[in-house]
Coordinates of C-alpha atoms (C1' of nucleotides) in Angstrom, one line a residue:
Chain Q
M1 CA -0.1 -0.1 0.0
L2 CA 2.9 2.4 0.8
P3 CA 5.3 3.2 -2.2
S4 CA 7.5 0.3 -2.5
V5 CA 10.6 2.1 -1.6
A6 CA 11.4 0.3 1.7
A7 CA 12.0 -3.3 2.8
D8 CA 9.2 -4.8 4.7
E9 CA 10.6 -4.3 8.3
V10 CA 11.0 -0.9 7.5
L11 CA 7.5 -0.7 6.1
A12 CA 5.9 -1.9 9.0
Q13 CA 7.6 0.9 10.7
F14 CA 6.2 3.4 8.9
E15 CA 2.6 1.5 9.0
A16 CA 2.6 1.6 12.7
L17 CA 3.0 5.5 12.1
G18 CA -0.1 5.7 10.4
R19 CA -4.0 4.9 10.8
L20 CA -6.0 3.4 8.0
R21 CA -8.8 5.3 6.5
I22 CA -11.8 3.8 4.4
V23 CA -13.9 6.5 3.6
A24 CA -17.1 6.9 1.4
S25 CA -17.4 9.5 -1.1
G26 CA -18.1 12.8 0.4
G27 CA -16.6 11.8 3.5
S28 CA -13.8 13.3 5.5
I29 CA -10.1 11.8 5.2
V30 CA -8.5 14.4 7.5
A31 CA -10.3 17.5 9.5
E32 CA -9.3 19.8 12.4
E33 CA -5.9 18.2 13.2
S34 CA -4.1 20.1 15.6
E35 CA -0.8 19.0 14.0
D36 CA 0.4 19.2 10.4
T37 CA -0.7 15.9 8.7
L38 CA 0.7 13.8 5.7
V39 CA -1.8 11.4 3.9
Y40 CA -0.9 8.5 1.7
L41 CA -3.8 8.1 -0.9
A42 CA -3.9 4.7 -1.8
S43 CA -7.1 4.5 -3.8
G44 CA -9.9 6.9 -4.7
A45 CA -9.9 10.6 -4.9
A46 CA -10.0 13.8 -2.8
K47 CA -9.9 17.3 -2.6
L48 CA -7.8 19.7 0.1
V49 CA -10.4 22.3 0.8
A50 CA -9.5 25.5 2.7
F51 CA -12.3 27.9 4.4
A52 CA -12.0 31.7 3.7
S53 CA -14.9 31.9 5.5
Q54 CA -18.1 29.6 6.8
D55 CA -19.5 30.1 3.2
R56 CA -16.5 30.6 1.0
E57 CA -14.4 27.8 0.7
Q58 CA -11.3 27.3 -2.0
V59 CA -10.5 23.8 -3.0
V60 CA -6.4 24.2 -2.6
A61 CA -5.9 20.6 -4.9
F62 CA -7.3 17.8 -6.2
H63 CA -5.5 14.4 -5.5
F64 CA -5.6 10.9 -6.9
A65 CA -4.6 7.3 -6.1
G66 CA -0.7 7.3 -5.2
D67 CA -0.3 10.8 -4.0
L68 CA 1.5 12.2 -0.8
I69 CA -0.7 14.7 0.7
S70 CA 0.4 17.6 3.0
V71 CA -2.6 19.0 5.4
P72 CA -1.6 21.9 7.0
A73 CA -2.6 22.4 10.8
P74 CA -4.8 25.6 10.9
R75 CA -3.0 28.5 11.0
A76 CA -5.0 31.6 9.4
H77 CA -7.3 29.3 7.7
A78 CA -8.4 25.6 8.4
Y79 CA -8.4 22.6 5.8
A80 CA -9.9 19.6 5.1
L81 CA -9.3 16.6 3.1
L82 CA -12.4 15.2 1.5
A83 CA -13.1 12.4 -0.4
L84 CA -14.5 12.7 -4.1
R85 CA -15.1 9.1 -4.3
A86 CA -14.7 6.1 -2.0
S87 CA -11.2 6.1 -1.0
E88 CA -8.2 4.5 1.2
A89 CA -5.7 6.5 2.8
I90 CA -3.0 6.3 5.3
V91 CA -2.8 9.4 7.8
F92 CA 0.7 10.1 9.6
P93 CA 1.3 13.1 11.9
A94 CA 3.7 14.9 9.7
G95 CA 6.6 15.6 12.4
E96 CA 6.6 11.9 13.3
L97 CA 6.8 10.6 9.4
L98 CA 9.5 12.8 8.8
S99 CA 11.8 12.1 11.9
V100 CA 11.1 8.3 10.9
A101 CA 12.1 8.9 7.1
H102 CA 15.2 10.7 8.0
E103 CA 16.8 7.2 8.4
H104 CA 15.5 6.4 5.0
P105 CA 16.8 8.2 2.1
A106 CA 14.4 6.7 -0.5
M107 CA 11.4 7.6 1.7
M108 CA 12.9 11.0 2.2
G109 CA 13.5 11.2 -1.6
R110 CA 9.9 10.7 -2.0
I111 CA 8.2 13.2 0.6
V112 CA 10.6 15.7 -0.9
C113 CA 9.7 15.0 -4.6
S114 CA 5.9 14.9 -3.8
A115 CA 6.3 18.1 -1.8
Y116 CA 7.7 19.8 -4.8
T117 CA 5.2 18.7 -6.9
S118 CA 2.5 19.7 -4.9
L119 CA 4.2 23.2 -4.5
R120 CA 4.6 23.6 -8.5
R121 CA 0.9 22.8 -8.8
S122 CA -0.1 25.4 -6.3
R123 CA 2.3 27.8 -7.5
E124 CA 0.4 27.1 -11.0
K125 CA -2.8 27.5 -9.5
S126 CA -2.0 31.0 -8.5
I127 CA -1.2 31.9 -11.8
V128 CA -4.4 30.6 -13.1
I129 CA -6.4 32.4 -10.4
G130 CA -4.4 35.4 -10.1
R131 CA -4.1 36.5 -13.7
K132 CA -6.4 34.2 -16.2
T133 CA -9.7 35.1 -17.4
A134 CA -12.4 32.7 -16.7
R135 CA -12.2 30.5 -20.2
E136 CA -8.6 30.5 -19.8
R137 CA -8.9 29.3 -16.2
V138 CA -11.2 26.5 -17.4
A139 CA -8.8 25.4 -20.1
C140 CA -6.0 25.0 -17.6
F141 CA -8.0 23.0 -15.4
L142 CA -9.5 20.6 -18.2
I143 CA -5.5 20.4 -19.2
S144 CA -4.5 19.6 -16.0
M145 CA -6.5 16.9 -15.5
A146 CA -5.9 15.5 -18.8
D147 CA -2.4 15.1 -17.7
R148 CA -3.0 13.9 -14.2
I149 CA -6.5 11.3 -14.6
G150 CA -7.1 11.4 -18.8
L151 CA -7.8 8.4 -20.8
P152 CA -5.9 9.0 -24.3
E153 CA -8.3 8.1 -27.2
G154 CA -6.4 8.6 -30.5
N155 CA -5.0 12.2 -30.3
R156 CA -7.9 13.2 -28.0
C157 CA -8.3 12.5 -24.4
V158 CA -11.4 11.6 -22.2
L159 CA -11.7 12.6 -18.7
H160 CA -13.8 11.1 -16.1
L161 CA -13.9 14.1 -13.6
P162 CA -14.7 12.6 -10.0
M163 CA -15.3 16.1 -8.9
S164 CA -18.7 18.5 -9.2
R165 CA -19.0 21.8 -10.7
R166 CA -19.2 23.2 -7.7
D167 CA -15.8 21.8 -6.8
I168 CA -14.2 23.2 -10.0
A169 CA -15.6 26.4 -9.2
D170 CA -14.2 26.6 -5.8
S171 CA -10.8 25.4 -7.3
L172 CA -10.3 28.3 -10.0
G173 CA -11.9 31.0 -7.7
L174 CA -14.9 31.0 -10.2
T175 CA -18.6 30.2 -9.6
I176 CA -20.6 27.0 -10.7
E177 CA -22.8 29.3 -13.4
T178 CA -19.3 30.6 -14.6
I179 CA -17.9 27.1 -15.1
S180 CA -21.1 26.1 -16.8
R181 CA -21.0 29.0 -19.2
Q182 CA -17.4 28.7 -20.3
L183 CA -17.8 24.8 -20.9
G184 CA -20.7 25.4 -23.2
D185 CA -18.5 28.1 -24.9
L186 CA -15.7 25.4 -25.4
R187 CA -18.5 23.1 -26.5
G188 CA -19.8 25.7 -28.8
D189 CA -16.3 26.2 -30.1
G190 CA -15.7 22.7 -30.6
L191 CA -12.9 22.2 -28.4
I192 CA -14.6 19.5 -26.1
E193 CA -17.6 17.5 -26.1
T194 CA -19.7 16.6 -22.8
A195 CA -21.7 13.5 -21.8
G196 CA -23.4 13.2 -18.7
R197 CA -22.1 15.4 -15.8
S198 CA -18.8 14.0 -15.4
T199 CA -17.6 13.0 -18.8
I200 CA -15.7 15.7 -20.7
R201 CA -13.8 14.7 -24.1
L202 CA -11.3 16.9 -25.1
L203 CA -11.1 17.2 -28.8
D204 CA -8.3 19.4 -29.6
L205 CA -5.4 19.5 -27.0
A206 CA -3.5 22.2 -28.6
A207 CA -5.8 24.4 -29.1
L208 CA -7.1 23.9 -25.7
A209 CA -3.5 24.7 -24.6
A210 CA -3.4 27.7 -26.7
C211 CA -6.8 29.2 -25.1
A212 CA -5.3 28.2 -21.6
G213 CA -2.4 30.7 -22.4
H214 CA 0.4 28.2 -22.1
L215 CA 3.8 28.1 -23.9
I216 CA 3.8 26.7 -26.8
K217 CA 5.9 23.6 -26.7
Q218 CA 7.0 21.9 -29.8
S219 CA 6.5 18.5 -29.5
S220 CA 4.4 17.7 -26.0
Q221 CA 1.1 18.4 -25.3
I222 CA 0.9 19.4 -21.8
Chain B
M1 CA 26.7 31.5 3.9
L2 CA 24.9 28.1 3.9
P3 CA 22.7 27.3 6.7
S4 CA 25.2 25.7 9.6
V5 CA 24.0 22.5 9.6
A6 CA 27.0 20.7 7.6
A7 CA 30.4 20.2 9.1
D8 CA 32.9 22.2 7.0
E9 CA 33.9 19.3 4.3
V10 CA 30.4 18.9 3.7
L11 CA 29.7 22.5 3.4
A12 CA 32.6 22.8 0.9
Q13 CA 30.7 19.9 -1.1
F14 CA 27.6 21.6 -1.3
E15 CA 29.4 24.8 -2.3
A16 CA 31.0 23.2 -5.0
L17 CA 27.8 22.2 -6.6
G18 CA 26.3 25.9 -6.4
R19 CA 27.3 29.1 -8.1
L20 CA 27.2 32.6 -6.1
R21 CA 25.1 35.5 -7.7
I22 CA 25.8 38.8 -6.8
V23 CA 22.8 41.1 -8.0
A24 CA 21.7 44.3 -7.9
S25 CA 18.3 45.3 -7.1
G26 CA 15.9 44.5 -9.8
G27 CA 18.1 42.2 -11.6
S28 CA 17.8 38.5 -12.5
I29 CA 19.0 35.9 -9.9
V30 CA 17.4 33.2 -11.9
A31 CA 15.8 33.1 -15.2
E32 CA 15.1 30.7 -18.1
E33 CA 16.9 27.8 -16.6
S34 CA 16.2 24.7 -18.3
E35 CA 16.3 22.6 -15.1
D36 CA 14.3 23.1 -11.9
T37 CA 16.8 25.2 -9.6
L38 CA 17.2 25.7 -5.8
V39 CA 18.3 28.9 -4.6
Y40 CA 19.7 29.9 -1.2
L41 CA 19.2 33.5 -0.8
A42 CA 21.7 34.7 1.7
S43 CA 20.8 38.3 1.6
G44 CA 18.3 40.7 0.1
A45 CA 14.8 40.0 -0.8
A46 CA 13.6 38.8 -4.0
K47 CA 10.3 37.9 -6.1
L48 CA 9.4 34.7 -7.7
V49 CA 7.4 35.7 -10.9
A50 CA 5.7 33.8 -13.7
F51 CA 4.1 35.0 -16.7
A52 CA 0.6 34.5 -17.4
S53 CA 1.3 36.2 -20.8
Q54 CA 3.9 38.6 -22.0
D55 CA 2.3 41.5 -20.4
R56 CA 0.8 39.8 -17.3
E57 CA 2.9 38.6 -14.6
Q58 CA 2.1 36.9 -11.2
V59 CA 4.4 37.3 -8.4
V60 CA 4.3 33.6 -7.2
A61 CA 6.3 34.2 -4.0
F62 CA 8.1 36.8 -2.1
H63 CA 11.5 35.7 -0.5
F64 CA 13.8 37.1 2.1
A65 CA 17.6 36.2 3.4
G66 CA 17.9 32.9 4.5
D67 CA 15.2 31.4 2.6
L68 CA 15.7 28.1 0.3
I69 CA 14.1 28.9 -3.2
S70 CA 12.7 26.4 -5.4
V71 CA 12.5 27.9 -9.1
P72 CA 10.8 25.3 -11.4
A73 CA 11.8 24.8 -15.0
P74 CA 9.5 26.3 -17.5
R75 CA 6.4 24.1 -18.2
A76 CA 3.1 25.5 -18.7
H77 CA 4.6 28.8 -17.9
A78 CA 8.1 30.3 -17.1
Y79 CA 9.5 31.5 -14.1
A80 CA 12.1 34.1 -13.3
L81 CA 13.7 34.8 -9.7
L82 CA 14.2 38.6 -9.5
A83 CA 15.8 40.6 -6.9
L84 CA 14.0 43.5 -5.1
R85 CA 17.0 44.7 -3.7
A86 CA 20.8 44.0 -3.8
S87 CA 21.1 40.3 -3.0
E88 CA 23.4 37.6 -2.6
A89 CA 22.3 34.3 -3.7
I90 CA 23.8 30.6 -4.4
V91 CA 22.0 28.9 -7.2
F92 CA 22.0 25.0 -7.5
P93 CA 20.6 22.5 -9.9
A94 CA 18.1 21.0 -7.9
G95 CA 18.5 17.4 -8.8
E96 CA 22.2 17.6 -8.1
L97 CA 21.7 19.3 -4.8
L98 CA 18.9 16.6 -3.5
S99 CA 21.2 13.7 -4.4
V100 CA 23.9 15.3 -2.6
A101 CA 21.8 16.0 0.3
H102 CA 20.4 12.4 0.2
E103 CA 23.7 11.7 2.2
H104 CA 23.1 14.4 4.8
P105 CA 20.0 14.2 6.8
A106 CA 20.3 17.6 8.4
M107 CA 20.4 19.0 5.1
M108 CA 17.5 17.0 3.5
G109 CA 15.4 18.1 6.6
R110 CA 15.8 21.8 6.0
I111 CA 15.2 21.2 2.3
V112 CA 12.0 19.5 3.1
C113 CA 11.1 21.7 5.7
S114 CA 11.7 24.8 3.5
A115 CA 9.6 22.8 0.4
Y116 CA 6.6 22.4 2.9
T117 CA 6.7 26.3 4.2
S118 CA 6.6 27.5 0.6
L119 CA 3.9 24.9 0.0
R120 CA 1.7 26.2 3.0
R121 CA 2.6 29.9 1.7
S122 CA 1.6 29.1 -1.7
R123 CA -1.7 27.5 -0.8
E124 CA -2.6 30.7 1.5
K125 CA -2.1 32.8 -1.6
S126 CA -4.2 30.4 -3.5
I127 CA -7.1 31.2 -0.8
V128 CA -6.4 34.8 -0.7
I129 CA -6.8 35.2 -4.3
G130 CA -9.4 32.7 -5.1
R131 CA -12.1 33.6 -2.5
K132 CA -11.2 37.1 -0.9
T133 CA -12.0 40.7 -1.7
A134 CA -9.6 43.2 -2.6
R135 CA -9.6 44.8 0.8
E136 CA -9.3 41.4 2.5
R137 CA -6.3 40.6 0.1
V138 CA -4.5 43.6 1.3
A139 CA -4.9 43.0 4.8
C140 CA -3.6 39.3 4.5
F141 CA -0.5 40.5 2.8
L142 CA 0.0 43.1 5.4
I143 CA -0.2 40.3 8.0
S144 CA 1.8 38.1 6.3
M145 CA 4.7 40.6 5.7
A146 CA 4.3 41.9 9.4
D147 CA 4.9 37.9 10.1
R148 CA 8.0 37.7 8.0
I149 CA 9.9 41.4 8.0
G150 CA 7.8 43.2 10.5
L151 CA 9.5 45.3 13.1
P152 CA 7.5 45.3 16.4
E153 CA 6.9 48.7 18.0
G154 CA 4.9 48.2 21.1
N155 CA 1.9 46.4 20.4
R156 CA 2.0 47.9 16.8
C157 CA 4.3 46.9 13.7
V158 CA 6.7 48.7 11.4
L159 CA 7.1 47.4 7.7
H160 CA 9.8 48.5 5.4
L161 CA 8.5 47.1 2.0
P162 CA 11.1 46.0 -0.3
M163 CA 8.5 45.4 -3.2
S164 CA 6.4 48.0 -5.1
R165 CA 2.7 48.6 -5.4
R166 CA 3.1 46.7 -8.9
D167 CA 4.8 43.7 -7.0
I168 CA 2.1 43.7 -4.7
A169 CA -0.8 44.2 -7.0
D170 CA 1.0 41.2 -9.3
S171 CA 0.9 39.2 -6.1
L172 CA -2.5 39.6 -5.2
G173 CA -4.2 39.2 -8.4
L174 CA -5.1 43.1 -8.4
T175 CA -4.0 46.4 -10.1
I176 CA -1.9 48.8 -8.6
E177 CA -4.9 51.4 -8.6
T178 CA -6.7 48.8 -6.3
I179 CA -4.1 48.3 -4.2
S180 CA -3.7 52.3 -3.8
R181 CA -7.5 52.5 -3.2
Q182 CA -7.7 49.7 -0.5
L183 CA -4.7 51.3 1.3
G184 CA -6.2 54.6 1.5
D185 CA -9.2 52.9 2.8
L186 CA -7.3 51.1 5.7
R187 CA -5.5 54.5 6.4
G188 CA -8.9 56.3 6.5
D189 CA -10.1 53.5 9.0
G190 CA -7.4 54.0 11.2
L191 CA -5.8 50.3 10.6
I192 CA -2.6 51.5 9.3
E193 CA -0.3 54.9 8.4
T194 CA 1.9 55.1 5.4
A195 CA 5.0 57.0 5.4
G196 CA 6.8 57.5 2.0
R197 CA 6.7 54.6 -0.4
S198 CA 7.8 52.0 1.2
T199 CA 7.0 52.2 5.2
I200 CA 3.7 51.0 6.4
R201 CA 2.8 51.1 9.9
L202 CA 0.0 48.4 11.1
L203 CA -1.7 50.2 14.1
D204 CA -4.1 47.5 14.9
L205 CA -3.0 44.1 14.1
A206 CA -6.0 42.3 15.5
A207 CA -8.7 44.6 13.4
L208 CA -6.4 43.7 10.5
A209 CA -6.4 39.9 11.0
A210 CA -10.5 40.4 11.5
C211 CA -10.6 42.4 8.1
A212 CA -8.5 39.7 6.4
G213 CA -11.1 37.3 7.1
H214 CA -8.3 35.0 9.6
L215 CA -9.3 32.6 12.1
I216 CA -9.2 34.1 15.2
K217 CA -6.8 33.1 17.4
Q218 CA -6.8 34.0 21.2
S219 CA -3.4 35.1 21.9
S220 CA -1.2 35.1 18.7
Q221 CA -1.3 37.5 16.3
I222 CA -0.8 36.0 13.0
Chain G
dC1 C1' 16.9 71.9 -7.3
dG2 C1' 15.2 69.4 -11.7
dG3 C1' 13.6 65.3 -14.0
dC4 C1' 11.2 61.3 -13.8
dT5 C1' 9.3 57.3 -12.0
dC6 C1' 5.9 55.8 -8.7
dG7 C1' 1.6 56.2 -6.5
dT8 C1' -2.8 58.4 -5.7
dT9 C1' -7.5 59.9 -7.3
dG10 C1' -11.2 60.4 -10.4
dA11 C1' -14.6 58.8 -13.9
dG12 C1' -16.7 55.1 -16.8
dG13 C1' -16.7 50.3 -18.8
dT14 C1' -16.4 45.2 -18.0
dC15 C1' -16.1 40.6 -16.4
dG16 C1' -17.7 37.5 -13.8
dG17 C1' -20.9 37.1 -9.7
dT18 C1' -25.7 37.2 -7.9
dC19 C1' -30.5 35.8 -8.0
dA20 C1' -34.0 33.2 -10.3
dA21 C1' -36.2 29.6 -13.4
dT22 C1' -35.7 25.6 -16.0
dT23 C1' -33.7 21.3 -17.7
dC24 C1' -31.1 17.2 -17.1
dC25 C1' -28.9 13.5 -14.6
dT26 C1' -28.7 9.6 -11.8
dG27 C1' -29.6 6.8 -8.6
dT28 C1' -33.3 4.8 -5.7
dG29 C1' -37.8 2.2 -5.4
dG30 C1' -41.2 0.0 -7.2
Chain U
dC1 C1' -36.8 -2.4 -16.4
dC2 C1' -39.1 1.8 -16.1
dA3 C1' -41.2 5.8 -13.2
dC4 C1' -40.0 9.1 -9.8
dA5 C1' -37.7 12.4 -6.8
dG6 C1' -34.2 15.5 -5.7
dG7 C1' -30.1 17.4 -6.7
dA8 C1' -26.9 19.0 -9.9
dA9 C1' -26.4 21.5 -14.1
dT10 C1' -27.7 24.9 -17.5
dT11 C1' -29.3 29.4 -19.4
dG12 C1' -31.5 34.4 -18.7
dA13 C1' -31.2 38.7 -17.0
dC14 C1' -29.3 42.0 -13.8
dC15 C1' -25.9 44.2 -10.9
dG16 C1' -21.5 45.4 -8.7
dA17 C1' -16.2 44.9 -7.7
dC18 C1' -12.6 45.7 -9.8
dC19 C1' -10.3 47.1 -14.1
dT20 C1' -8.9 50.7 -17.5
dC21 C1' -8.1 54.7 -19.0
dA22 C1' -6.5 59.3 -17.8
dA23 C1' -4.9 63.1 -15.2
dC24 C1' -2.5 64.8 -11.3
dG25 C1' 0.6 64.9 -7.3
dA26 C1' 4.6 63.1 -4.4
dG27 C1' 8.8 61.0 -3.6
dC28 C1' 13.6 59.6 -4.8
dC29 C1' 17.9 60.2 -7.3
dG30 C1' 21.3 63.0 -9.6

DNA sequence: CGGCTCGTTGAGGTCGGTCAATTCCTGTGG
DNA sequence: CCACAGGAATTGACCGACCTCAACGAGCCG
C-alpha cells in the first residue's frame, strides 16, 4: 500500500505510525487536526479544501491514488481533506513520519519529490487564479486533469471527473454558473464534448493549450 | 553562508555544486533555466514571478534572506527569480543538490522543511486570490509581511516593504490602482499609517486580522 | 533643485457574480 | 426495466467589484 521503496520491516515501521482510513464518497479523510498531517492516498480521489470564511471555500488541490498529501494544521485558515469518491488512505502525523524518514533516504526522497510537485501545482494554480480569465482558467483546469487522469483516445483525451462543478468553481476561484457557461462556450467552439455530468472529451489539446495561455511547446502536449 | 547544519568539508561539497550570484536591485537571480533550480538567498529580498502571458505577470512568492527557494523549469509557464534589492544568492541545480543531500539528513530535513513552508504559503495565496475581496487580500498581505519582515513597535508593527505597488498587485491578482485605493481606505479606517513609498505602520493587528478574514486566535497575532 | 518614475485619485466600462427559473442527470424504489 | 424524486447543471437578466484609462501629485535620485 505504501510506495515500495522500503524493505518489509521498514514498511512495518511506517505503517505503525499511520492510521488507515476508509472513507465513502463525500466523507472526510482528515479534518481539524491540531498538527500538520501527511496522507498517502492509496485509492480514490480527494480535494484539499480551505475555508476563507463559513460560506466561502477554496479547493486548494485535487489529489488522486498514489499521491502523498500534506494537510496543514489550521493557522490563518482551516483545512480539510475530503473524499471525492470512495477512498483508502493512510494518515500520518507529519513530524513523526519525517523523523522516521530521516533514516530512510529513499522514503525521504519520495517525500521531497511529492512536496515539490505539490508546490509546483500550487504555484500554477496561483498563476491561473491570479491572472487568467474565466475561459483560460477552465482550459487550464481541463489540461491539468488530462495530464493527471485523462484517458488517451487517439489524439484526443477523455476525462471522467470525480469532482462536481462546484468543486471546479471552488478550485478556480469562480462560480458554478461561470464554469457552466465557459464549458458551454468551449463546446460551442468545438474544443470539447460533454456527456453526462462527469465525462468531458477534449477534442483539440493544442487549441485548448493555446486558449489556456500556456507556453507553446513544439512536441509535447502538456 | 549556507545554513550551518553541515560540517566544513560537507559544506564545501555543497558549495562546489552552486554558483554564487551577486545581483543588484531589479536584477535577475535565476531566469530561463532549463532545469529546476534551488536558490539559497543569503541576503536581500526577491520575488518569484511567472508569466501568464507577455504583459501579465504573477508574483508567485516573495522571499527574504535565509530562504531556500525552488525555481521551477518552464513547463506551462516560465518563471524567474528577480531581486527586489541588492542580493547575494547561491544557485543550485535541484537534482544535484538533492542527490548530494540524500547523504546528509540534516540538510535534507532543512530542504523538506523549506518546501513545506513554501507549499503552505502558496496555498494561503491561493485562498487569498481565489476567494477574498480586494480589501481582505491587502489585509492578508500586510499581516503576512508583518509576520516575515515586520519590526515590532509596542503592540504595533512597522513594515519597510522592498516591493513596489505593482509587485503587490501582481502578487494579489489585483491592479496597482486597487492596491492604492485599499491602502487609502485602511488608512482612513485608522488601521494603518503610511510614510513614503515603502513604510507602512500597522496600528491594529487584531482588527487587520479580522478584516483579512483569518481564523480568530486567542493569543497569537498571526 | 530638476526630472522622472511611482503612486494616488477620479470617471466610466466590463467581466464575472448574484438571483431566479428551467432542464437534465442519476440513483433509488417499485 | 421503468418511473420518480431530488439534486446538479444550464441558461437568462441584472448588478457590482474591480479594471481601464486618464490626469494629477508626491517621493526619490542625480
